[in-house]
């Protein structure tokens, strides 16, 4: 089954404690992306990756890091989380960056930073 | 001003109604226009995709793009309770925009049986 998986699904942490949210896809997609979703603001792109070792900033990259060492994995790293990073996070992948094919979204990770 | 504006609703309609969802945008470089549907507690799923101006139809769904007015629409005919969800418009300028995707805030739709 074609899917994007994220872990963990729910996370409560404290300010400053480094965390990683994993994302994995099994469709051999080249393009992967991270979004955060906040009420009234919709989905905002954090980082995206065109392929292995190729990443670029989206609209709201501050406070986040990513890496793409393997095609299937695209982890999101928060080195020093702050309360304003409390949000719902989605990972997505597609075979093309312009979403001419279906862009698959993961189930989401709800992060709370106290 | 946001690059993409979308009325958050909520929009409540009776079953069988025609629904019109809209977004306006300011960046004339946008060429790729998408509509996503998001059910509660789920990730968005791509519903319709349109390149440049024009119409696209898929079953009960029709997507329209008017680049001259910077306005896109999604029409749902014969709406069903199962259509109740949040609908997000999304846009991309492709290579010219660095392949970033900009989403609207989403419109919550309720279809009453």
Coordinates of N, CA and C in Angstrom, one line a residue, chain A residues 28-71:
Chain A
X28 N 9.0 5.6 -3.7 CA 10.1 6.0 -4.5 C 10.0 7.4 -5.0
X29 N 9.3 8.2 -4.2 CA 9.1 9.6 -4.7 C 10.3 10.4 -4.5
X30 N 10.6 11.4 -5.4 CA 11.7 12.2 -5.3 C 11.5 13.4 -4.4
X31 N 10.2 13.9 -4.5 CA 9.9 15.2 -3.8 C 9.2 14.9 -2.5
X32 N 9.8 15.5 -1.4 CA 9.2 15.4 -0.1 C 9.2 16.8 0.5
X33 N 8.2 16.9 1.5 CA 8.0 18.3 2.0 C 7.4 18.2 3.4
X34 N 7.7 19.2 4.2 CA 7.2 19.3 5.6 C 6.3 20.6 5.6
X35 N 5.1 20.4 6.3 CA 4.2 21.5 6.5 C 3.8 21.6 8.0
X36 N 3.5 22.8 8.4 CA 2.8 22.9 9.7 C 1.4 23.5 9.4
X37 N 0.4 23.1 10.2 CA -0.9 23.6 10.0 C -1.4 24.2 11.3
X38 N -1.8 25.5 11.2 CA -2.3 26.2 12.4 C -3.6 26.8 12.0
X39 N -4.5 26.9 13.0 CA -5.9 27.5 12.8 C -5.8 28.9 12.1
X40 N -6.6 29.0 11.1 CA -6.6 30.3 10.4 C -5.5 30.6 9.5
X41 N -4.4 29.8 9.5 CA -3.3 30.0 8.7 C -3.1 29.0 7.6
X42 N -3.8 27.9 7.7 CA -3.7 26.8 6.8 C -2.4 26.1 6.9
X43 N -2.0 25.5 5.8 CA -0.7 24.7 5.7 C 0.4 25.7 5.3
X44 N 1.5 25.7 6.0 CA 2.6 26.5 5.6 C 3.8 25.6 5.4
X45 N 4.5 25.7 4.3 CA 5.6 24.8 4.0 C 6.9 25.2 4.8
X46 N 7.5 24.2 5.4 CA 8.6 24.5 6.2 C 9.9 24.3 5.4
X47 N 10.1 23.1 4.9 CA 11.2 22.7 4.1 C 10.7 21.7 3.0
X48 N 11.4 21.6 1.9 CA 11.1 20.6 0.9 C 12.4 20.1 0.4
X49 N 12.3 18.9 -0.3 CA 13.5 18.3 -0.8 C 13.2 17.7 -2.2
X50 N 14.0 18.1 -3.2 CA 13.8 17.6 -4.5 C 14.4 16.2 -4.8
X51 N 15.3 15.8 -3.9 CA 15.9 14.5 -4.1 C 16.9 14.3 -2.9
X52 N 17.6 13.2 -2.9 CA 18.6 13.0 -1.9 C 19.6 14.1 -1.9
X53 N 19.9 14.6 -0.7 CA 20.9 15.6 -0.4 C 20.5 17.0 -1.0
X54 N 19.3 17.1 -1.5 CA 18.9 18.4 -2.1 C 17.7 18.9 -1.2
X55 N 17.9 19.9 -0.4 CA 16.8 20.5 0.4 C 16.8 22.0 0.2
X56 N 15.6 22.6 0.5 CA 15.5 24.0 0.4 C 14.4 24.5 1.3
X57 N 14.5 25.8 1.7 CA 13.6 26.4 2.6 C 12.2 26.7 2.0
X58 N 11.2 26.4 2.8 CA 9.9 26.8 2.4 C 9.6 28.2 3.0
X59 N 8.3 28.4 3.4 CA 8.0 29.8 3.9 C 8.3 30.0 5.3
X60 N 8.3 29.0 6.1 CA 8.6 29.2 7.6 C 9.6 28.2 8.1
X61 N 10.9 28.4 7.7 CA 11.9 27.4 8.0 C 12.6 27.7 9.4
X62 N 12.4 28.9 10.0 CA 13.1 29.2 11.2 C 12.8 28.3 12.3
X63 N 13.9 27.8 12.9 CA 13.8 26.9 14.1 C 13.7 25.4 13.7
X64 N 13.8 25.1 12.4 CA 13.7 23.7 11.9 C 14.9 23.4 11.1
X65 N 15.2 22.1 11.1 CA 16.3 21.5 10.2 C 15.7 20.3 9.6
X66 N 16.2 19.9 8.4 CA 15.9 18.7 7.8 C 17.1 18.1 7.2
X67 N 17.0 16.8 6.8 CA 18.1 16.1 6.1 C 17.4 15.1 5.1
X68 N 18.1 14.8 4.1 CA 17.6 13.8 3.1 C 18.8 12.9 2.7
X69 N 19.1 12.0 3.5 CA 20.2 11.1 3.3 C 19.8 9.9 2.4
X70 N 18.5 9.5 2.6 CA 18.0 8.4 1.8 C 16.7 8.9 1.1
X71 N 16.4 8.3 0.0 CA 15.2 8.8 -0.8 C 13.9 8.6 0.0

